[in-house]
Amino acid sequence: MQIVVLGMHRSGSSVLTRLLNLMGAYLSPEDKLMRPKPDNPKGFWEREDVYKLNERILNSGGGSWFNLVDFSWDRIDTDQRATYIDEIRYILAGMDSHRPWALKDPRLCVTFPLWREQLEVPICVHIHRSPLEIAKSLSERNGFPLGMGVGLWELYSLHAIRASRGLPTICVRYADIMADPVEAVRLLFRELRRLGARGLRLPSQTEITAFVAAQLRHHRNDAIEESRFLTESQRGLANAIAYDGDWASIEFAPSPVGLESQRSYLDAQTYRSRLSELEKSLSDSHACQVSLSNQLETHRNQSEQHIAQLAQEREHTEERLSTLQQRHHALEQAHQSLEQQRHEESSRVGRLEGQMRRVAADIQATRESWRWRIGDRAVRMAEIALLRPRVRLSMDNIQDTLQSAMAEQGRTLRSTTGDRIAASGIEDKVVTNDPGLARSLRVIQFTPPKPRNPFFFMVGDMLSGMGVEYEYCTDRDAVLRMVRNSGKDSIVHFHHLEPLYHSGIKHEGAVKQRAQDLLGFLKSLKAAGARLVWTKHNAAPHDRTYLAIDEALEAEALTLMDRVIVLAEGARAHLAQSIDAERIAVIPHPSYRSYYGRPLTRNEARARLELPSDAFIIGNIGEIKPYKGLERIVDAYRRFRTTPEGQSSLLLLAGNPGPKDYVEALGQALPEGVRLAARDIPETELPLWLGALDVAVFAFEDIWVSGSVILALSYERPALVPDIGFLDEYVDHENTGLFYRHGDPQDLARAMAAIASTPYRMHFQYMCRVFEKKHALPNIADLYLNLYASIRRQPSRPPGTSD
């Protein structure tokens, strides 16, 4: 037997269902039974899954348990209806194995038509309670106006009556249960037996009274009070349900007043909800305004401090510039004085040499005269006759003395001039920064004027300041004209070659053709007399899409180069397998400190970036691109985070975003403690981001030397690097960083823990400072100046010459 309890919320359906349960009707598995709540402490005696399913059905029809005005079966499409029926069948199949059973949920009053189709032998037990008592209970629990509660009762009742027509039906009055629960249960048991229910029993008086207590009935009213809140049709419906017993004549015709009261309440709730949202939005806006105001004030204060600091730095710089200008002026005057003295000494020596030459000429003329010859011959004949050696005459002594005096005068002049130069303190500067050497050089760098990597123009700009005629150009015709029209031997310097034929092209044939065009351009430069220099940064480009083309171009380009610059000694040995070692020059990568400006303190940088001041922060500042191996860093950090050293740590990944799919995939896999800032970071902010780090971390797949590593060391941040390429020529293990096994995230996590727990962080920072001084830009620029000068002194290599 299948018993369905139909009754409005707060109508007593829970009491009725529990009494059916005491008769032996099965309700639900224990884990699916709804738990008691303060508004129903004796329990609801209904299934949680049934309540949720019915609420979904109501929502699909445009309503809810308290909004039946908008509900319509027509709004539920065929597929949704089929899904709901499948779920109903599943629930009923489980209950049918425990017949007789009872099913209760107030929403069944409305959704019962969908359940009825799946039942075999249902009995509907309606529970009736005074609509005003129901309205008062709803008002206390939910805050509904009484008119809203009465209107809701009316709709629930009409839906239940219409849905259960034609089925065996029993009506139980809540007032009868509260007045005499034992008698009410006896009558209900008798009616159920009469309708064919089997497997039930009549509970004892003790069982019934132990559950039903009169004090559970909190709301009562009289007929006069009902007349104030119920319309005539609503009172008629209540009487028909409770006393007439003839429900066949009841039509589904809700009273307009009831519908209007519900509609008014629902509209008011909508307005209240909207008002609440607006108030919250206004509150959030106000809070945001306050926050922005505070941030603006903070930024203003920081800007004022920064401006004051810049003013101090400017004043200091101007003072230093003034001192340097005075020193330069003094050195210029000293140089001019020395030049004048040298000129005067040279003039004096010239006059003395002229006088000596004239004296020597007079002596020579005397010795060549007839008188001298006759006398000299007579003396020689006498010497021969007397068998005596030749006697030195006064004229011989005079000539020797003149020659010795002239030689000594030259030595004295050179010694005196040298002593004066040494005494002035400028001898080294004259030798090192030879302006004549610098002005004799002309270098054309075939690189955009301001590429993303400042290394490409830092050296050139410094050499320009030293007097070198240094230009940037990527117009091939213009470069050829400059080379052909130059009265000097032009040097054309290349950095990465692959962007000159890779960039913006996705077709292999076009890439190959552009590579051949580039080789033709190199050969034209050689034919015009240019000396070619190529800085080879890595074994292969970061983008390996056209590796075969890259290798073929490199092999031929190497034969055209007068010099190939590499950034590490290890690279020299690698490249010596392809070209003559004499054409390979090793010049280290310069520090970036002079370009990007002063480093910020750790606390200052973290305050500006709103990062925790006490966290151990590991970071990778650069570009968010696949060759950087950032996903391997994240994997290692996930392991490091579980260690005691990593619990209060943070991983910061910041820089210009690369391929969109790579950045999105990286962002979806980030564990706790990782912050990703994939945005274009201005050059002026790099000291800020680097200053916030404790250590920089790198996980290249394949590289020789990395500018990102040099950038970190330039700003006194030790580096964690894989043991690949020639990074060991820049990173000194346990001094400026730590090495870990390439491709081993566990070993990288170990390195993170080791540097986080080391007591020697100040040592790492100090050694990074030593590195920065060693790789300072002026030192590197001198090496380039000497290299260019050495190329000028050697003949140009003819096009196509092989080693």
PDB file of N, CA and C in Angstrom, residues 462-513:
ATOM      1  N   MET A 462      77.588  53.182 -24.794  1.00  0.00           N
ATOM      2  CA  MET A 462      78.788  53.573 -24.036  1.00  0.00           C
ATOM      3  C   MET A 462      79.952  53.846 -24.979  1.00  0.00           C
ATOM      4  N   LEU A 463      80.102  53.006 -26.013  1.00  0.00           N
ATOM      5  CA  LEU A 463      81.182  53.230 -26.970  1.00  0.00           C
ATOM      6  C   LEU A 463      80.993  54.551 -27.716  1.00  0.00           C
ATOM      7  N   SER A 464      79.721  54.922 -27.973  1.00  0.00           N
ATOM      8  CA  SER A 464      79.459  56.223 -28.605  1.00  0.00           C
ATOM      9  C   SER A 464      79.965  57.350 -27.716  1.00  0.00           C
ATOM     10  N   GLY A 465      79.744  57.197 -26.402  1.00  0.00           N
ATOM     11  CA  GLY A 465      80.237  58.204 -25.467  1.00  0.00           C
ATOM     12  C   GLY A 465      81.751  58.268 -25.405  1.00  0.00           C
ATOM     13  N   MET A 466      82.407  57.183 -25.786  1.00  0.00           N
ATOM     14  CA  MET A 466      83.882  57.141 -25.786  1.00  0.00           C
ATOM     15  C   MET A 466      84.470  57.659 -27.096  1.00  0.00           C
ATOM     16  N   GLY A 467      83.614  58.007 -28.072  1.00  0.00           N
ATOM     17  CA  GLY A 467      84.093  58.569 -29.333  1.00  0.00           C
ATOM     18  C   GLY A 467      83.933  57.678 -30.533  1.00  0.00           C
ATOM     19  N   VAL A 468      83.483  56.410 -30.332  1.00  0.00           N
ATOM     20  CA  VAL A 468      83.282  55.515 -31.471  1.00  0.00           C
ATOM     21  C   VAL A 468      82.075  55.975 -32.275  1.00  0.00           C
ATOM     22  N   GLU A 469      82.209  55.961 -33.603  1.00  0.00           N
ATOM     23  CA  GLU A 469      81.073  56.279 -34.478  1.00  0.00           C
ATOM     24  C   GLU A 469      80.189  55.027 -34.549  1.00  0.00           C
ATOM     25  N   TYR A 470      79.192  54.951 -33.650  1.00  0.00           N
ATOM     26  CA  TYR A 470      78.377  53.739 -33.468  1.00  0.00           C
ATOM     27  C   TYR A 470      76.946  54.046 -33.895  1.00  0.00           C
ATOM     28  N   GLU A 471      76.416  53.256 -34.850  1.00  0.00           N
ATOM     29  CA  GLU A 471      75.073  53.497 -35.376  1.00  0.00           C
ATOM     30  C   GLU A 471      74.251  52.213 -35.320  1.00  0.00           C
ATOM     31  N   TYR A 472      72.913  52.390 -35.290  1.00  0.00           N
ATOM     32  CA  TYR A 472      71.970  51.267 -35.320  1.00  0.00           C
ATOM     33  C   TYR A 472      71.138  51.386 -36.595  1.00  0.00           C
ATOM     34  N   CYS A 473      70.987  50.264 -37.285  1.00  0.00           N
ATOM     35  CA  CYS A 473      70.195  50.319 -38.521  1.00  0.00           C
ATOM     36  C   CYS A 473      69.775  48.908 -38.913  1.00  0.00           C
ATOM     37  N   THR A 474      68.530  48.763 -39.399  1.00  0.00           N
ATOM     38  CA  THR A 474      68.072  47.476 -39.923  1.00  0.00           C
ATOM     39  C   THR A 474      67.614  47.587 -41.373  1.00  0.00           C
ATOM     40  N   ASP A 475      67.896  48.728 -42.007  1.00  0.00           N
ATOM     41  CA  ASP A 475      67.592  48.913 -43.433  1.00  0.00           C
ATOM     42  C   ASP A 475      68.803  48.415 -44.222  1.00  0.00           C
ATOM     43  N   ARG A 476      68.629  47.292 -44.921  1.00  0.00           N
ATOM     44  CA  ARG A 476      69.771  46.662 -45.587  1.00  0.00           C
ATOM     45  C   ARG A 476      70.393  47.572 -46.641  1.00  0.00           C
ATOM     46  N   ASP A 477      69.571  48.247 -47.450  1.00  0.00           N
ATOM     47  CA  ASP A 477      70.102  49.136 -48.476  1.00  0.00           C
ATOM     48  C   ASP A 477      70.871  50.290 -47.836  1.00  0.00           C
ATOM     49  N   ALA A 478      70.338  50.823 -46.743  1.00  0.00           N
ATOM     50  CA  ALA A 478      71.009  51.934 -46.073  1.00  0.00           C
ATOM     51  C   ALA A 478      72.358  51.497 -45.512  1.00  0.00           C
ATOM     52  N   VAL A 479      72.416  50.295 -44.944  1.00  0.00           N
ATOM     53  CA  VAL A 479      73.680  49.794 -44.389  1.00  0.00           C
ATOM     54  C   VAL A 479      74.710  49.617 -45.502  1.00  0.00           C
ATOM     55  N   LEU A 480      74.277  49.065 -46.641  1.00  0.00           N
ATOM     56  CA  LEU A 480      75.211  48.891 -47.767  1.00  0.00           C
ATOM     57  C   LEU A 480      75.742  50.245 -48.250  1.00  0.00           C
ATOM     58  N   ARG A 481      74.851  51.263 -48.317  1.00  0.00           N
ATOM     59  CA  ARG A 481      75.306  52.595 -48.743  1.00  0.00           C
ATOM     60  C   ARG A 481      76.331  53.162 -47.757  1.00  0.00           C
ATOM     61  N   MET A 482      76.053  52.979 -46.442  1.00  0.00           N
ATOM     62  CA  MET A 482      76.989  53.490 -45.438  1.00  0.00           C
ATOM     63  C   MET A 482      78.350  52.827 -45.579  1.00  0.00           C
ATOM     64  N   VAL A 483      78.335  51.510 -45.807  1.00  0.00           N
ATOM     65  CA  VAL A 483      79.599  50.797 -45.949  1.00  0.00           C
ATOM     66  C   VAL A 483      80.350  51.259 -47.192  1.00  0.00           C
ATOM     67  N   ARG A 484      79.642  51.406 -48.319  1.00  0.00           N
ATOM     68  CA  ARG A 484      80.294  51.773 -49.579  1.00  0.00           C
ATOM     69  C   ARG A 484      80.785  53.219 -49.581  1.00  0.00           C
ATOM     70  N   ASN A 485      80.041  54.112 -48.897  1.00  0.00           N
ATOM     71  CA  ASN A 485      80.405  55.534 -48.915  1.00  0.00           C
ATOM     72  C   ASN A 485      81.381  55.916 -47.823  1.00  0.00           C
ATOM     73  N   SER A 486      81.642  54.998 -46.890  1.00  0.00           N
ATOM     74  CA  SER A 486      82.502  55.334 -45.759  1.00  0.00           C
ATOM     75  C   SER A 486      83.951  55.379 -46.168  1.00  0.00           C
ATOM     76  N   GLY A 487      84.637  56.430 -45.685  1.00  0.00           N
ATOM     77  CA  GLY A 487      86.074  56.503 -45.916  1.00  0.00           C
ATOM     78  C   GLY A 487      86.835  55.618 -44.958  1.00  0.00           C
ATOM     79  N   LYS A 488      86.131  55.082 -43.943  1.00  0.00           N
ATOM     80  CA  LYS A 488      86.770  54.211 -42.955  1.00  0.00           C
ATOM     81  C   LYS A 488      86.353  52.776 -43.228  1.00  0.00           C
ATOM     82  N   ASP A 489      87.033  51.865 -42.575  1.00  0.00           N
ATOM     83  CA  ASP A 489      86.644  50.459 -42.669  1.00  0.00           C
ATOM     84  C   ASP A 489      85.474  50.233 -41.711  1.00  0.00           C
ATOM     85  N   SER A 490      84.299  49.954 -42.230  1.00  0.00           N
ATOM     86  CA  SER A 490      83.102  49.787 -41.387  1.00  0.00           C
ATOM     87  C   SER A 490      83.046  48.380 -40.806  1.00  0.00           C
ATOM     88  N   ILE A 491      82.594  48.302 -39.556  1.00  0.00           N
ATOM     89  CA  ILE A 491      82.349  47.026 -38.883  1.00  0.00           C
ATOM     90  C   ILE A 491      80.838  46.891 -38.706  1.00  0.00           C
ATOM     91  N   VAL A 492      80.240  45.816 -39.188  1.00  0.00           N
ATOM     92  CA  VAL A 492      78.806  45.578 -39.052  1.00  0.00           C
ATOM     93  C   VAL A 492      78.623  44.450 -38.028  1.00  0.00           C
ATOM     94  N   HIS A 493      77.880  44.751 -36.952  1.00  0.00           N
ATOM     95  CA  HIS A 493      77.741  43.828 -35.821  1.00  0.00           C
ATOM     96  C   HIS A 493      76.305  43.290 -35.780  1.00  0.00           C
ATOM     97  N   PHE A 494      76.166  41.966 -35.713  1.00  0.00           N
ATOM     98  CA  PHE A 494      74.870  41.299 -35.605  1.00  0.00           C
ATOM     99  C   PHE A 494      74.753  40.629 -34.241  1.00  0.00           C
ATOM    100  N   HIS A 495      73.531  40.545 -33.730  1.00  0.00           N
ATOM    101  CA  HIS A 495      73.252  39.727 -32.544  1.00  0.00           C
ATOM    102  C   HIS A 495      72.485  38.493 -33.026  1.00  0.00           C
ATOM    103  N   HIS A 496      71.253  38.282 -32.575  1.00  0.00           N
ATOM    104  CA  HIS A 496      70.482  37.123 -33.050  1.00  0.00           C
ATOM    105  C   HIS A 496      70.168  37.289 -34.540  1.00  0.00           C
ATOM    106  N   LEU A 497      70.404  36.237 -35.301  1.00  0.00           N
ATOM    107  CA  LEU A 497      70.097  36.291 -36.732  1.00  0.00           C
ATOM    108  C   LEU A 497      68.682  35.814 -37.034  1.00  0.00           C
ATOM    109  N   GLU A 498      68.157  34.840 -36.222  1.00  0.00           N
ATOM    110  CA  GLU A 498      66.890  34.210 -36.582  1.00  0.00           C
ATOM    111  C   GLU A 498      65.704  35.186 -36.667  1.00  0.00           C
ATOM    112  N   PRO A 499      65.628  36.271 -35.848  1.00  0.00           N
ATOM    113  CA  PRO A 499      64.486  37.176 -36.033  1.00  0.00           C
ATOM    114  C   PRO A 499      64.473  37.849 -37.400  1.00  0.00           C
ATOM    115  N   LEU A 500      65.625  37.902 -38.056  1.00  0.00           N
ATOM    116  CA  LEU A 500      65.695  38.572 -39.357  1.00  0.00           C
ATOM    117  C   LEU A 500      65.043  37.751 -40.455  1.00  0.00           C
ATOM    118  N   TYR A 501      64.766  36.452 -40.189  1.00  0.00           N
ATOM    119  CA  TYR A 501      64.049  35.670 -41.201  1.00  0.00           C
ATOM    120  C   TYR A 501      62.920  34.819 -40.614  1.00  0.00           C
ATOM    121  N   HIS A 502      62.826  34.723 -39.262  1.00  0.00           N
ATOM    122  CA  HIS A 502      61.707  34.019 -38.612  1.00  0.00           C
ATOM    123  C   HIS A 502      60.491  34.914 -38.451  1.00  0.00           C
ATOM    124  N   SER A 503      60.713  36.142 -38.028  1.00  0.00           N
ATOM    125  CA  SER A 503      59.681  37.008 -37.465  1.00  0.00           C
ATOM    126  C   SER A 503      58.485  37.181 -38.391  1.00  0.00           C
ATOM    127  N   GLY A 504      57.291  36.889 -37.834  1.00  0.00           N
ATOM    128  CA  GLY A 504      56.040  37.132 -38.552  1.00  0.00           C
ATOM    129  C   GLY A 504      55.750  36.157 -39.672  1.00  0.00           C
ATOM    130  N   ILE A 505      56.502  35.067 -39.815  1.00  0.00           N
ATOM    131  CA  ILE A 505      56.306  34.123 -40.920  1.00  0.00           C
ATOM    132  C   ILE A 505      55.983  32.744 -40.364  1.00  0.00           C
ATOM    133  N   LYS A 506      54.975  32.088 -40.923  1.00  0.00           N
ATOM    134  CA  LYS A 506      54.576  30.751 -40.470  1.00  0.00           C
ATOM    135  C   LYS A 506      54.758  29.689 -41.555  1.00  0.00           C
ATOM    136  N   HIS A 507      55.291  30.065 -42.728  1.00  0.00           N
ATOM    137  CA  HIS A 507      55.427  29.123 -43.837  1.00  0.00           C
ATOM    138  C   HIS A 507      56.904  28.778 -44.012  1.00  0.00           C
ATOM    139  N   GLU A 508      57.221  27.487 -44.015  1.00  0.00           N
ATOM    140  CA  GLU A 508      58.605  27.047 -44.043  1.00  0.00           C
ATOM    141  C   GLU A 508      59.325  27.516 -45.305  1.00  0.00           C
ATOM    142  N   GLY A 509      58.632  27.492 -46.429  1.00  0.00           N
ATOM    143  CA  GLY A 509      59.260  27.918 -47.680  1.00  0.00           C
ATOM    144  C   GLY A 509      59.659  29.382 -47.633  1.00  0.00           C
ATOM    145  N   ALA A 510      58.786  30.216 -47.058  1.00  0.00           N
ATOM    146  CA  ALA A 510      59.093  31.647 -46.961  1.00  0.00           C
ATOM    147  C   ALA A 510      60.257  31.876 -46.007  1.00  0.00           C
ATOM    148  N   VAL A 511      60.316  31.118 -44.909  1.00  0.00           N
ATOM    149  CA  VAL A 511      61.424  31.248 -43.960  1.00  0.00           C
ATOM    150  C   VAL A 511      62.742  30.881 -44.653  1.00  0.00           C
ATOM    151  N   LYS A 512      62.717  29.809 -45.420  1.00  0.00           N
ATOM    152  CA  LYS A 512      63.933  29.373 -46.120  1.00  0.00           C
ATOM    153  C   LYS A 512      64.393  30.430 -47.119  1.00  0.00           C
ATOM    154  N   GLN A 513      63.446  31.039 -47.851  1.00  0.00           N
ATOM    155  CA  GLN A 513      63.807  32.060 -48.829  1.00  0.00           C
ATOM    156  C   GLN A 513      64.402  33.288 -48.141  1.00  0.00           C
TER     157      GLN A 513
END
